[in-house]
PDB file of C-alpha atoms in Angstrom:
ATOM      1  CA  SER A   1      68.410 131.802 103.308  1.00  0.00           C
ATOM      2  CA  VAL A   2      71.946 131.185 102.098  1.00  0.00           C
ATOM      3  CA  ALA A   3      73.895 128.025 102.942  1.00  0.00           C
ATOM      4  CA  GLY A   4      77.403 128.838 104.175  1.00  0.00           C
ATOM      5  CA  LEU A   5      80.620 127.034 103.369  1.00  0.00           C
ATOM      6  CA  PHE A   6      80.609 125.223 106.713  1.00  0.00           C
ATOM      7  CA  SER A   7      76.977 124.113 106.460  1.00  0.00           C
ATOM      8  CA  GLU A   8      76.160 120.493 105.711  1.00  0.00           C
ATOM      9  CA  VAL A   9      75.462 121.352 102.083  1.00  0.00           C
ATOM     10  CA  GLY A  10      78.724 123.317 101.722  1.00  0.00           C
ATOM     11  CA  VAL A  11      80.864 120.650 103.375  1.00  0.00           C
ATOM     12  CA  GLY A  12      79.220 117.952 101.237  1.00  0.00           C
ATOM     13  CA  GLU A  13      79.932 119.903  98.066  1.00  0.00           C
ATOM     14  CA  VAL A  14      83.572 120.422  99.064  1.00  0.00           C
ATOM     15  CA  GLN A  15      83.950 116.722  99.890  1.00  0.00           C
ATOM     16  CA  ASP A  16      82.467 115.729  96.537  1.00  0.00           C
ATOM     17  CA  SER A  17      84.814 118.142  94.786  1.00  0.00           C
ATOM     18  CA  PHE A  18      87.839 116.786  96.660  1.00  0.00           C
ATOM     19  CA  TRP A  19      87.073 113.141  95.903  1.00  0.00           C
ATOM     20  CA  GLY A  20      86.366 113.980  92.265  1.00  0.00           C
ATOM     21  CA  HIS A  21      89.743 115.705  91.905  1.00  0.00           C
ATOM     22  CA  PHE A  22      91.421 112.843  93.791  1.00  0.00           C
ATOM     23  CA  ALA A  23      89.916 110.277  91.411  1.00  0.00           C
ATOM     24  CA  SER A  24      90.989 112.269  88.352  1.00  0.00           C
ATOM     25  CA  GLY A  25      94.540 112.600  89.736  1.00  0.00           C
ATOM     26  CA  LYS A  26      94.662 108.874  90.392  1.00  0.00           C
ATOM     27  CA  GLN A  27      93.386 108.178  86.867  1.00  0.00           C
ATOM     28  CA  PHE A  28      96.067 110.488  85.436  1.00  0.00           C
ATOM     29  CA  ALA A  29      98.755 108.627  87.397  1.00  0.00           C
ATOM     30  CA  LYS A  30      97.503 105.239  86.214  1.00  0.00           C
ATOM     31  CA  ARG A  31      97.427 106.387  82.598  1.00  0.00           C
ATOM     32  CA  GLN A  32     100.946 107.872  82.789  1.00  0.00           C
ATOM     33  CA  SER A  33     102.284 104.740  84.487  1.00  0.00           C
ATOM     34  CA  MET A  34     100.748 102.566  81.784  1.00  0.00           C
ATOM     35  CA  TRP A  35     102.393 104.617  79.031  1.00  0.00           C
ATOM     36  CA  ASP A  36     105.725 104.694  80.882  1.00  0.00           C
ATOM     37  CA  ALA A  37     105.661 100.921  81.347  1.00  0.00           C
ATOM     38  CA  PHE A  38     104.724 100.497  77.688  1.00  0.00           C
ATOM     39  CA  PHE A  39     107.638 102.591  76.442  1.00  0.00           C
ATOM     40  CA  MET A  40     110.092 101.236  79.019  1.00  0.00           C
ATOM     41  CA  SER A  41     109.334  97.727  77.800  1.00  0.00           C
ATOM     42  CA  PHE A  42     110.679  98.722  74.355  1.00  0.00           C
ATOM     43  CA  ARG A  43     113.919  99.828  75.920  1.00  0.00           C
ATOM     44  CA  SER A  44     116.032  96.758  76.420  1.00  0.00           C
ATOM     45  CA  MET A  45     117.864  96.390  79.671  1.00  0.00           C
ATOM     46  CA  ARG A  46     121.423  97.588  79.498  1.00  0.00           C
ATOM     47  CA  ARG A  47     124.109  94.976  79.475  1.00  0.00           C
ATOM     48  CA  ASP A  48     125.235  95.638  83.049  1.00  0.00           C
ATOM     49  CA  GLU A  49     121.720  96.267  84.425  1.00  0.00           C
ATOM     50  CA  LYS A  50     120.176  93.517  86.502  1.00  0.00           C
ATOM     51  CA  PHE A  51     116.464  92.775  86.485  1.00  0.00           C
ATOM     52  CA  VAL A  52     116.108  94.047  90.064  1.00  0.00           C
ATOM     53  CA  GLU A  53     117.532  97.428  89.039  1.00  0.00           C
ATOM     54  CA  TYR A  54     115.179  97.547  86.062  1.00  0.00           C
ATOM     55  CA  ALA A  55     112.180  96.673  88.277  1.00  0.00           C
ATOM     56  CA  LEU A  56     113.182  99.330  90.821  1.00  0.00           C
ATOM     57  CA  ASN A  57     113.454 101.863  88.006  1.00  0.00           C
ATOM     58  CA  VAL A  58     109.895 101.038  86.910  1.00  0.00           C
ATOM     59  CA  LEU A  59     108.688 101.222  90.528  1.00  0.00           C
ATOM     60  CA  MET A  60     110.286 104.627  91.027  1.00  0.00           C
ATOM     61  CA  GLN A  61     108.639 105.891  87.841  1.00  0.00           C
ATOM     62  CA  VAL A  62     105.243 104.699  89.100  1.00  0.00           C
ATOM     63  CA  LEU A  63     105.796 106.429  92.458  1.00  0.00           C
ATOM     64  CA  VAL A  64     106.779 109.664  90.704  1.00  0.00           C
ATOM     65  CA  ASN A  65     103.666 109.458  88.517  1.00  0.00           C
ATOM     66  CA  PHE A  66     101.362 108.948  91.499  1.00  0.00           C
ATOM     67  CA  SER A  67     103.036 111.766  93.412  1.00  0.00           C
ATOM     68  CA  MET A  68     102.653 114.115  90.451  1.00  0.00           C
ATOM     69  CA  GLY A  69      99.053 113.073  89.890  1.00  0.00           C
ATOM     70  CA  LEU A  70      98.011 113.562  93.504  1.00  0.00           C
ATOM     71  CA  VAL A  71      99.862 116.872  93.918  1.00  0.00           C
ATOM     72  CA  LEU A  72      98.273 118.115  90.706  1.00  0.00           C
ATOM     73  CA  ALA A  73      94.864 116.969  91.974  1.00  0.00           C
ATOM     74  CA  LEU A  74      95.405 118.872  95.234  1.00  0.00           C
ATOM     75  CA  VAL A  75      96.388 122.043  93.383  1.00  0.00           C
ATOM     76  CA  MET A  76      93.372 121.792  91.084  1.00  0.00           C
ATOM     77  CA  PHE A  77      91.114 121.192  94.115  1.00  0.00           C
ATOM     78  CA  VAL A  78      92.424 124.300  95.870  1.00  0.00           C
ATOM     79  CA  ILE A  79      91.933 126.351  92.709  1.00  0.00           C
ATOM     80  CA  GLY A  80      88.445 124.888  92.251  1.00  0.00           C
ATOM     81  CA  LEU A  81      87.606 125.612  95.878  1.00  0.00           C
ATOM     82  CA  TRP A  82      87.335 129.287  94.978  1.00  0.00           C
ATOM     83  CA  SER A  83      84.423 128.584  92.635  1.00  0.00           C
ATOM     84  CA  ILE A  84      82.630 126.760  95.447  1.00  0.00           C
ATOM     85  CA  VAL A  85      83.217 129.641  97.846  1.00  0.00           C
ATOM     86  CA  ARG A  86      82.027 132.134  95.244  1.00  0.00           C
ATOM     87  CA  SER A  87      78.771 130.308  94.512  1.00  0.00           C
TER      88      SER A  87
END
């Protein structure tokens, strides 16, 4: 007999795929944030820029990286879902 997509096996495989893509998206975001922080540390603060503004700039960059990473992970999961449905 064939296990369907909504069987326990199918749902488990989809869950594993989702969490795997989520973890890779989170890893991508961490790696990008590390490199951004590394290169932003070389850039000296501008003369009229306060530390709070600089810290908020870094925080916004981290939020953008995590948003990009998780959206990319969702897109890759949806694309990869087709291979699960096909098998």
